[in-house]
Structure formats: C-alpha cells, structure tokens
Backbone as ProteinMPNN parsed JSONL, in Angstrom:
{"seq_chain_A": "MKQNQVKEIWNEVQVKITDKVEIQKLEQNVKEVIDWVLVSGEKLLSSQINIGKSFFEADELRKCHEKIELQCAETYGNYAQTRHFVNRLLKGTCSNRQDIANQRNYMDTVCQNFAVRLEKRRNILIVSVRFHRTVQEIFQNISDMTKFLQTECTMDELH", "coords_chain_A": {"N_chain_A": [[-80.703, -56.971, -0.351], [-81.694, -58.09, 1.986], [-79.662, -60.089, 1.518], [-77.422, -59.049, 2.609], [-77.618, -58.704, 5.114], [-78.107, -61.071, 5.957], [-75.526, -62.035, 5.695], [-74.215, -60.391, 7.34], [-75.205, -61.335, 9.831], [-74.198, -63.74, 9.716], [-71.766, -63.635, 9.752], [-71.491, -62.344, 12.463], [-72.344, -64.502, 13.987], [-70.084, -66.134, 13.184], [-68.082, -64.859, 14.398], [-68.572, -65.283, 17.213], [-68.784, -67.665, 17.856], [-66.2, -68.424, 16.958], [-64.881, -66.852, 19.109], [-65.885, -68.253, 21.322], [-64.604, -70.525, 20.961], [-61.858, -69.853, 21.372], [-61.827, -68.511, 23.736], [-62.927, -70.933, 25.776], [-60.585, -72.795, 25.17], [-58.441, -71.046, 26.239], [-59.166, -70.818, 28.873], [-58.694, -73.641, 29.626], [-56.023, -73.895, 29.059], [-55.044, -72.555, 31.066], [-56.314, -73.61, 33.168], [-54.791, -76.174, 32.926], [-52.394, -75.152, 33.726], [-52.433, -73.902, 36.14], [-53.289, -75.919, 37.903], [-51.501, -77.724, 37.288], [-49.439, -76.161, 38.87], [-50.335, -75.776, 41.383], [-51.07, -78.659, 42.245], [-49.004, -80.315, 41.538], [-46.547, -79.285, 41.254], [-46.665, -77.99, 43.721], [-46.46, -80.334, 45.358], [-44.134, -81.494, 44.807], [-42.193, -79.448, 45.24], [-42.915, -78.993, 48.399], [-42.147, -81.417, 49.545], [-39.539, -81.101, 49.66], [-38.009, -80.159, 52.279], [-35.554, -80.729, 54.184], [-32.023, -79.028, 54.248], [-29.684, -80.286, 54.447], [-26.93, -81.795, 56.105], [-24.58, -81.825, 55.67], [-21.798, -81.002, 53.785], [-21.629, -82.521, 51.25], [-24.223, -83.776, 51.252], [-26.082, -81.131, 51.375], [-25.015, -80.524, 49.15], [-26.364, -82.672, 47.076], [-28.984, -82.296, 47.877], [-29.132, -79.678, 46.917], [-28.837, -80.827, 43.937], [-30.882, -82.275, 43.55], [-32.873, -80.323, 43.771], [-32.474, -78.796, 41.355], [-33.083, -80.321, 39.674], [-35.954, -80.622, 39.93], [-36.278, -77.939, 39.178], [-35.988, -78.33, 36.615], [-38.289, -79.905, 35.477], [-40.154, -78.03, 36.022], [-39.821, -76.317, 34.141], [-41.219, -76.864, 31.738], [-43.769, -76.271, 32.271], [-43.655, -73.293, 32.799], [-42.961, -72.723, 30.3], [-45.295, -73.309, 29.185], [-47.101, -71.559, 30.752], [-46.197, -69.013, 29.643], [-46.618, -69.234, 26.639], [-49.534, -69.181, 27.242], [-49.952, -66.849, 28.276], [-49.314, -65.169, 26.726], [-51.203, -65.83, 24.276], [-53.38, -64.811, 25.806], [-52.934, -62.122, 26.053], [-53.272, -61.378, 23.088], [-55.843, -62.607, 22.82], [-57.434, -60.564, 24.245], [-56.331, -57.866, 22.911], [-57.736, -58.415, 20.721], [-61.093, -58.788, 19.532], [-62.861, -59.935, 21.467], [-65.211, -60.904, 23.329], [-65.005, -60.919, 26.529], [-63.649, -59.393, 27.921], [-62.709, -58.693, 30.426], [-63.208, -61.264, 32.109], [-61.39, -62.844, 31.052], [-58.774, -61.298, 31.501], [-58.842, -61.197, 34.554], [-58.785, -64.247, 34.941], [-55.816, -64.189, 33.802], [-54.616, -62.698, 35.698], [-55.001, -64.031, 38.027], [-53.705, -66.35, 37.0], [-51.096, -65.314, 37.098], [-50.228, -64.668, 39.401], [-50.685, -66.937, 41.051], [-48.336, -68.489, 39.598], [-46.287, -66.928, 39.782], [-46.053, -66.59, 42.625], [-45.331, -69.477, 43.257], [-42.947, -69.484, 42.166], [-41.534, -67.372, 42.626], [-40.996, -68.993, 45.935], [-39.96, -71.291, 44.703], [-37.547, -70.134, 43.713], [-36.633, -69.069, 46.341], [-35.882, -71.569, 47.877], [-34.156, -72.731, 45.743], [-32.102, -70.728, 46.669], [-31.585, -71.358, 49.387], [-30.463, -73.219, 49.359], [-28.134, -73.096, 47.922], [-26.786, -71.453, 49.73], [-26.795, -73.124, 51.752], [-25.014, -74.952, 51.232], [-23.032, -73.508, 50.319], [-22.099, -72.85, 53.01], [-21.171, -75.454, 54.328], [-19.204, -75.911, 52.823], [-17.593, -74.197, 53.345], [-17.536, -74.642, 56.358], [-16.197, -77.087, 56.351], [-13.652, -76.392, 55.057], [-12.698, -74.553, 57.116], [-12.239, -76.805, 59.288], [-10.764, -78.152, 58.087], [-8.368, -76.489, 57.563], [-7.951, -76.044, 60.65], [-7.441, -78.334, 61.6], [-5.204, -78.719, 60.077], [-3.195, -77.016, 60.844], [-3.171, -77.52, 63.841], [-1.705, -80.042, 63.314], [0.72, -79.389, 62.17], [1.523, -77.538, 64.294], [2.006, -79.594, 66.486], [3.987, -80.979, 65.351], [5.889, -78.989, 65.328], [6.089, -78.659, 68.166], [7.341, -81.198, 68.717], [9.813, -81.373, 67.405], [10.795, -79.031, 68.956], [11.207, -80.09, 71.157], [13.155, -82.428, 70.949], [15.193, -80.674, 70.517]], "CA_chain_A": [[-80.527, -56.221, 1.198], [-81.526, -59.226, 2.877], [-78.883, -61.24, 1.48], [-76.097, -58.419, 3.278], [-78.376, -58.643, 6.512], [-77.744, -62.587, 6.153], [-74.292, -62.199, 6.031], [-73.504, -59.774, 8.938], [-75.64, -62.026, 11.126], [-73.578, -65.122, 9.459], [-70.286, -63.305, 10.044], [-71.449, -62.195, 13.842], [-72.33, -65.969, 14.587], [-68.674, -67.029, 13.142], [-67.334, -64.545, 15.412], [-68.888, -65.549, 18.443], [-68.116, -68.94, 17.846], [-64.395, -67.793, 17.209], [-64.722, -66.371, 20.373], [-65.955, -69.317, 22.347], [-63.719, -71.834, 21.145], [-60.554, -69.617, 21.714], [-62.239, -68.828, 25.155], [-62.351, -72.399, 26.187], [-58.657, -73.071, 24.803], [-57.994, -70.112, 26.915], [-59.716, -71.638, 29.823], [-58.618, -75.016, 29.537], [-54.974, -74.107, 29.306], [-55.109, -71.745, 32.142], [-56.483, -74.766, 34.202], [-53.405, -76.935, 33.064], [-50.799, -74.535, 34.131], [-52.71, -73.722, 37.511], [-53.468, -77.376, 38.611], [-49.692, -78.272, 37.514], [-48.785, -75.396, 40.027], [-51.279, -75.519, 42.8], [-51.184, -80.005, 42.791], [-47.828, -81.167, 41.002], [-45.087, -78.386, 41.852], [-46.713, -77.937, 45.024], [-46.048, -81.705, 46.15], [-42.731, -81.262, 44.54], [-41.743, -78.304, 46.348], [-43.217, -79.472, 49.633], [-41.495, -82.495, 50.079], [-38.062, -80.594, 49.849], [-37.64, -79.158, 53.209], [-34.168, -80.504, 54.123], [-30.994, -78.344, 53.91], [-28.42, -80.941, 54.53], [-26.244, -81.578, 57.502], [-22.548, -82.159, 55.416], [-21.497, -80.476, 52.229], [-22.203, -83.412, 50.676], [-25.973, -83.822, 51.564], [-26.55, -80.244, 50.945], [-25.162, -80.407, 47.362], [-27.286, -83.517, 46.424], [-30.199, -81.654, 47.427], [-28.861, -78.694, 45.481], [-28.844, -80.951, 42.31], [-32.396, -82.611, 43.183], [-33.456, -79.285, 43.55], [-32.153, -78.703, 39.789], [-33.924, -81.759, 38.657], [-37.24, -79.961, 40.016], [-36.617, -76.568, 38.36], [-36.137, -78.931, 35.137], [-39.541, -80.588, 35.679], [-41.019, -76.99, 36.169], [-39.395, -75.761, 32.889], [-42.191, -76.93, 30.784], [-45.188, -75.688, 32.815], [-43.154, -72.328, 32.638], [-42.905, -72.434, 29.079], [-47.262, -73.267, 28.802], [-47.57, -70.376, 31.064], [-45.477, -68.091, 28.748], [-47.495, -69.444, 25.838], [-50.656, -68.9, 27.594], [-50.049, -65.501, 28.663], [-49.013, -64.537, 25.217], [-52.387, -66.02, 24.223], [-54.428, -64.055, 26.675], [-52.902, -60.755, 25.386], [-53.764, -61.472, 21.968], [-57.394, -62.269, 22.965], [-57.005, -59.065, 24.88], [-56.379, -57.11, 21.687], [-58.741, -58.483, 19.588], [-62.424, -58.4, 19.386], [-63.393, -60.626, 22.395], [-66.523, -60.158, 24.327], [-65.189, -61.411, 27.732], [-62.169, -58.841, 28.402], [-62.911, -58.3, 31.988], [-63.313, -62.159, 32.691], [-60.038, -63.069, 30.507], [-58.141, -60.339, 32.631], [-58.678, -61.869, 35.611], [-57.904, -65.573, 34.845], [-54.696, -64.262, 33.459], [-54.111, -62.115, 36.905], [-55.395, -65.194, 38.857], [-52.798, -67.516, 36.523], [-50.124, -64.652, 37.046], [-50.268, -64.734, 41.016], [-50.1, -68.53, 41.194], [-47.063, -68.697, 39.236], [-45.44, -65.742, 40.628], [-45.788, -67.021, 44.345], [-44.556, -70.419, 43.229], [-41.52, -69.033, 41.346], [-40.526, -66.997, 44.305], [-40.712, -69.634, 46.866], [-38.68, -72.145, 44.096], [-36.12, -69.536, 43.755], [-35.899, -68.885, 47.711], [-35.218, -72.773, 48.14], [-32.572, -72.836, 45.386], [-31.186, -69.811, 47.584], [-30.75, -71.285, 50.821], [-29.544, -74.48, 49.502], [-26.91, -72.739, 47.81], [-26.322, -70.86, 51.306], [-26.173, -74.163, 52.755], [-23.631, -75.424, 50.544], [-21.48, -72.673, 50.817], [-21.514, -73.03, 54.473], [-21.194, -76.67, 54.557], [-17.802, -75.809, 52.228], [-16.519, -73.62, 54.439], [-17.119, -75.148, 57.815], [-15.117, -78.145, 55.864], [-12.384, -75.797, 54.796], [-11.718, -74.382, 58.432], [-11.872, -77.579, 60.176], [-9.101, -78.752, 57.68], [-7.336, -75.815, 57.836], [-7.624, -76.346, 61.954], [-6.427, -79.827, 61.479], [-3.361, -78.641, 59.624], [-2.442, -75.652, 62.007], [-3.055, -78.689, 65.157], [-0.441, -81.011, 62.698], [1.796, -78.153, 62.343], [1.993, -77.255, 66.139], [2.259, -80.442, 67.0], [5.231, -81.11, 64.696], [6.918, -78.084, 66.095], [6.483, -79.128, 69.421], [8.201, -82.256, 68.942], [10.988, -80.978, 67.265], [11.259, -78.18, 70.132], [11.579, -81.231, 72.703], [14.219, -82.797, 70.762], [16.653, -80.142, 70.45]], "C_chain_A": [[-80.813, -57.234, 2.288], [-80.486, -60.234, 2.751], [-77.395, -60.502, 2.448], [-76.735, -58.818, 4.659], [-77.925, -60.564, 6.789], [-76.432, -62.71, 6.437], [-73.496, -61.903, 7.101], [-74.038, -60.87, 9.66], [-74.71, -63.387, 11.017], [-72.288, -65.135, 10.186], [-70.318, -62.916, 11.793], [-71.435, -63.589, 14.227], [-70.885, -66.678, 14.461], [-67.778, -66.325, 14.297], [-67.61, -64.788, 17.013], [-68.462, -66.827, 18.688], [-66.563, -69.153, 18.043], [-64.04, -67.993, 18.169], [-64.8, -67.429, 21.626], [-65.058, -70.019, 22.363], [-62.25, -71.248, 21.856], [-60.769, -69.221, 23.451], [-61.755, -69.828, 25.956], [-61.335, -73.132, 26.039], [-58.249, -72.481, 25.807], [-58.193, -71.006, 28.276], [-59.019, -72.886, 30.305], [-56.978, -74.73, 29.846], [-54.537, -73.405, 30.796], [-55.19, -72.821, 33.704], [-55.646, -75.656, 34.285], [-52.508, -76.347, 33.932], [-50.979, -74.404, 35.756], [-52.772, -74.847, 38.379], [-52.332, -77.662, 38.734], [-49.025, -77.68, 39.057], [-49.282, -75.708, 41.131], [-51.149, -77.568, 43.26], [-49.49, -80.35, 42.303], [-46.219, -80.679, 41.653], [-45.399, -78.146, 43.299], [-46.471, -79.11, 45.705], [-44.56, -81.42, 45.807], [-41.881, -80.332, 45.451], [-41.925, -78.756, 47.882], [-42.546, -80.502, 50.266], [-40.076, -82.045, 50.198], [-38.128, -79.746, 50.714], [-36.582, -79.459, 54.195], [-33.222, -79.472, 53.73], [-29.875, -78.971, 54.115], [-27.568, -80.605, 55.802], [-24.564, -81.952, 57.124], [-23.003, -81.181, 54.124], [-21.626, -81.735, 51.478], [-23.44, -83.502, 50.485], [-26.349, -82.493, 50.961], [-26.251, -80.274, 49.443], [-25.97, -81.334, 46.789], [-28.687, -82.844, 47.081], [-30.413, -80.258, 46.613], [-29.362, -79.445, 43.888], [-30.104, -81.535, 42.223], [-33.085, -81.147, 43.071], [-33.42, -78.511, 42.046], [-33.247, -79.314, 38.975], [-35.613, -80.885, 38.745], [-37.135, -78.887, 39.45], [-36.838, -77.404, 36.874], [-37.349, -79.167, 34.994], [-40.491, -78.93, 35.641], [-40.759, -76.075, 35.048], [-40.712, -75.953, 32.081], [-43.679, -76.366, 30.76], [-45.032, -74.302, 32.543], [-43.677, -72.088, 30.897], [-44.896, -72.509, 28.521], [-47.491, -71.888, 29.388], [-47.045, -69.174, 30.078], [-46.652, -68.05, 27.349], [-48.865, -69.232, 26.187], [-51.078, -67.52, 27.899], [-49.993, -64.635, 27.338], [-50.258, -64.712, 24.612], [-53.472, -64.961, 24.379], [-54.165, -62.512, 25.954], [-53.327, -60.78, 23.936], [-55.01, -61.376, 21.841], [-57.57, -60.888, 23.256], [-57.029, -57.999, 23.993], [-57.195, -57.416, 20.656], [-60.199, -58.005, 20.19], [-63.207, -59.379, 20.599], [-64.567, -60.17, 23.213], [-65.866, -60.263, 26.137], [-63.852, -60.569, 28.42], [-61.976, -59.355, 30.011], [-62.385, -60.306, 32.637], [-61.697, -62.751, 32.362], [-58.636, -62.208, 31.197], [-57.976, -61.198, 33.599], [-58.297, -63.197, 35.904], [-56.619, -65.394, 34.635], [-54.16, -63.263, 34.916], [-54.08, -63.258, 37.991], [-53.809, -66.398, 38.32], [-51.379, -66.63, 37.057], [-49.313, -64.917, 38.57], [-49.867, -65.698, 41.23], [-48.697, -68.728, 40.768], [-45.958, -67.82, 39.478], [-44.772, -66.338, 41.848], [-44.896, -68.56, 44.435], [-43.076, -70.285, 42.69], [-40.68, -68.627, 42.582], [-40.079, -68.099, 45.207], [-39.997, -70.611, 46.318], [-37.516, -71.71, 44.263], [-35.466, -69.19, 45.5], [-35.699, -70.376, 48.362], [-34.053, -72.861, 47.311], [-31.639, -71.731, 46.233], [-30.829, -70.748, 48.71], [-30.43, -72.858, 50.718], [-28.227, -74.11, 48.852], [-25.984, -72.107, 49.095], [-26.058, -72.164, 51.937], [-24.799, -75.148, 52.138], [-22.289, -74.749, 50.881], [-21.157, -72.73, 52.152], [-20.776, -74.414, 54.722], [-19.57, -76.348, 54.396], [-16.766, -74.86, 53.243], [-16.47, -73.955, 55.678], [-15.863, -76.106, 57.071], [-13.778, -77.404, 55.842], [-11.516, -75.02, 55.889], [-11.689, -75.439, 59.209], [-10.289, -78.397, 59.288], [-8.015, -77.957, 57.581], [-6.879, -75.838, 59.74], [-6.773, -77.71, 62.264], [-5.101, -79.58, 60.93], [-2.437, -77.846, 60.046], [-2.345, -76.946, 63.322], [-1.158, -79.448, 64.609], [0.9, -80.174, 62.882], [2.551, -77.699, 63.423], [2.545, -78.31, 66.703], [3.884, -81.151, 66.646], [6.24, -80.128, 65.391], [7.117, -78.167, 67.264], [7.141, -80.117, 69.456], [9.386, -82.02, 68.594], [11.888, -79.88, 68.098], [12.172, -78.921, 71.203], [12.408, -81.848, 72.229], [15.537, -81.858, 70.637], [16.582, -79.655, 72.039]], "O_chain_A": [[-80.224, -57.206, 3.368], [-80.321, -61.113, 3.597], [-76.498, -61.22, 2.889], [-75.91, -59.43, 5.338], [-77.489, -61.027, 7.843], [-76.087, -63.437, 7.369], [-72.594, -62.522, 7.665], [-73.15, -61.492, 10.242], [-74.479, -64.058, 12.022], [-71.783, -66.008, 10.891], [-69.296, -63.15, 12.439], [-70.436, -63.934, 14.857], [-70.474, -67.524, 15.256], [-66.961, -66.935, 14.987], [-66.807, -64.443, 17.88], [-67.798, -67.091, 19.69], [-65.924, -69.772, 18.894], [-63.22, -68.845, 18.512], [-64.056, -67.468, 22.606], [-64.508, -70.337, 23.417], [-61.604, -71.91, 22.669], [-59.96, -69.604, 24.296], [-60.718, -69.857, 26.619], [-61.15, -74.118, 26.752], [-57.585, -73.196, 26.558], [-57.341, -71.825, 28.621], [-58.833, -73.012, 31.516], [-56.543, -75.292, 30.851], [-53.657, -73.91, 31.493], [-54.543, -72.836, 34.751], [-55.444, -76.163, 35.388], [-51.906, -76.976, 34.803], [-50.082, -74.668, 36.557], [-52.343, -74.769, 39.53], [-51.829, -77.889, 39.834], [-48.437, -78.276, 39.96], [-48.462, -75.96, 42.014], [-51.138, -77.86, 44.456], [-48.844, -80.73, 43.279], [-45.277, -81.262, 42.189], [-44.461, -78.096, 44.094], [-46.214, -78.902, 46.89], [-43.835, -81.089, 46.746], [-41.012, -80.674, 46.253], [-40.886, -78.847, 48.535], [-42.371, -80.483, 51.484], [-39.384, -82.74, 50.942], [-38.287, -78.573, 50.377], [-36.485, -78.648, 55.116], [-33.595, -78.884, 52.715], [-28.872, -78.269, 53.988], [-27.497, -79.521, 56.382], [-23.645, -82.238, 57.892], [-24.091, -80.8, 53.693], [-22.009, -81.15, 50.464], [-23.813, -83.263, 49.336], [-27.005, -82.616, 49.927], [-27.13, -80.075, 48.605], [-26.478, -80.878, 45.765], [-29.628, -83.123, 46.337], [-31.371, -79.852, 45.955], [-29.997, -78.899, 42.986], [-30.663, -81.504, 41.126], [-33.882, -80.974, 42.149], [-34.303, -77.723, 41.706], [-33.967, -78.96, 38.041], [-36.279, -80.619, 37.744], [-38.241, -78.629, 38.976], [-37.765, -77.112, 36.119], [-37.761, -78.446, 34.086], [-41.601, -78.964, 35.109], [-41.448, -75.058, 34.971], [-41.256, -74.888, 31.792], [-44.455, -76.108, 29.839], [-46.032, -73.772, 32.058], [-44.606, -71.387, 30.494], [-45.471, -71.832, 27.669], [-48.023, -71.04, 28.671], [-47.917, -68.331, 29.867], [-47.369, -67.083, 27.094], [-49.536, -69.058, 25.17], [-52.226, -67.084, 27.821], [-50.603, -63.593, 27.098], [-50.684, -63.612, 24.26], [-54.188, -64.419, 23.537], [-55.064, -61.87, 25.411], [-53.939, -59.736, 23.714], [-55.558, -60.535, 21.129], [-57.874, -60.111, 22.351], [-57.806, -57.092, 24.292], [-57.33, -56.64, 19.709], [-60.406, -57.137, 21.038], [-64.421, -59.438, 20.406], [-64.684, -59.03, 23.663], [-66.45, -59.539, 26.943], [-63.163, -61.067, 29.31], [-61.236, -60.204, 30.509], [-61.443, -60.532, 33.397], [-60.923, -63.051, 33.27], [-57.545, -62.772, 31.273], [-57.02, -61.973, 33.578], [-57.608, -63.455, 36.891], [-55.918, -66.269, 35.144], [-52.93, -63.266, 34.98], [-53.13, -63.335, 38.77], [-53.103, -67.036, 39.101], [-50.49, -67.376, 37.466], [-48.145, -65.258, 38.76], [-48.705, -65.766, 41.63], [-47.89, -69.138, 41.603], [-44.779, -68.142, 39.325], [-43.585, -66.541, 42.104], [-44.068, -68.833, 45.304], [-42.203, -71.121, 42.925], [-39.749, -69.114, 43.222], [-38.864, -68.249, 45.334], [-39.217, -71.121, 47.123], [-36.565, -72.334, 44.735], [-34.283, -69.094, 45.825], [-35.302, -70.33, 49.526], [-32.964, -73.04, 47.857], [-30.446, -71.989, 46.394], [-29.624, -70.873, 48.927], [-30.198, -73.597, 51.675], [-27.226, -74.747, 49.18], [-24.785, -72.287, 49.308], [-25.069, -72.265, 52.663], [-23.926, -75.814, 52.694], [-21.195, -75.055, 51.355], [-19.975, -72.667, 52.49], [-19.729, -74.372, 55.369], [-18.766, -76.428, 55.324], [-15.606, -74.935, 53.649], [-15.446, -73.662, 56.294], [-14.683, -75.81, 57.26], [-12.86, -77.786, 56.567], [-10.303, -74.808, 55.862], [-10.965, -75.18, 60.171], [-9.264, -78.925, 59.72], [-6.87, -78.404, 57.514], [-5.714, -75.68, 60.105], [-5.785, -77.945, 62.96], [-4.071, -80.154, 61.284], [-1.232, -77.846, 59.794], [-1.193, -77.205, 63.669], [-0.05, -79.413, 65.144], [1.855, -80.384, 63.629], [3.763, -77.511, 63.531], [3.534, -78.147, 67.418], [4.677, -81.661, 67.438], [7.275, -80.515, 65.935], [8.219, -77.825, 67.692], [7.821, -80.11, 70.483], [10.248, -82.401, 69.386], [13.111, -79.748, 68.063], [13.213, -78.645, 71.8], [13.011, -82.258, 73.22], [16.692, -82.281, 70.661], [17.557, -79.117, 72.564]]}, "name": "protein", "num_of_chains": 1, "seq": "MKQNQVKEIWNEVQVKITDKVEIQKLEQNVKEVIDWVLVSGEKLLSSQINIGKSFFEADELRKCHEKIELQCAETYGNYAQTRHFVNRLLKGTCSNRQDIANQRNYMDTVCQNFAVRLEKRRNILIVSVRFHRTVQEIFQNISDMTKFLQTECTMDELH"}
C-alpha cells in the first residue's frame, strides 16, 4: 500500500515539475515574441514615416518595407509556435490555465496590433506608388498632347 502511495506522490511531483518547466518555457517564448515586437519591431516600423515625393522614392520605400516584413517573418513564426504551445498546454493538465490564457491573450493583442500597423504602412506605400505612377502618366500625356498641339499649330501656320 505504501509503495502505491509513494508512486502516486512521485507521479504528482513529476507532473508538477513538467508543468513548471513547460510554463517557464512558455513564459520565455512569450517574452521573446513580445519583446521583439515592442522593441525591435516597433523601432523598425517607427523609423519608416515617409511616403515618397516621387514614383521612384515611393517604390524604394515600398521595397524597404517588404524587407521589414521579411524581418518580421521569423517572429511571426515564433508567435505561431508559441500560440500552438499555449493551446496544447491549455488542453492538458496544466494548473495555471488562467495565467497561460492571459499571457496568450496579451501576446495576441501585441502581435495583432503590430501586424495591423505593418499592413496599414504597406497599403499606404502601395497607394503612394500608384499615385505617383498615375501623376507621371498624366504629366507624360499632357507633355505628349502639348507637343502634338504645337506641331499641329506649326503645320497650320505653314499652310
């Protein structure tokens, strides 16, 4: 009988240790994701405020933004893995369910807000590129039309 009790106690201790190790790993992963978004990601995004004064400038800024998005890809991958880890813990026998859910919710909020801002920046740059391209085309059409009209006027004067 005592041997069964010792086994039960030992199993409980092992489960608690496993829970503790997994929770520490989760907390570290959540911290890494949130820290990158709030420090490095924020620094990258905040440094990009221009939209370009010409087609070429706007297009260069758009390309620069694409590089920033690629830098975010690794963190998005870590975020997805961490979220999957959280969901696995919540389905298991983990004791700190509410704390884990709160950490997940905070991480979700931070990452989603950053992703929305990143997407808005991309959309603004795309609109800027389109605007400047359209302006270029309009100026080119006006220039072509002016040359054509000048040519027509010169020909009329000759006759």
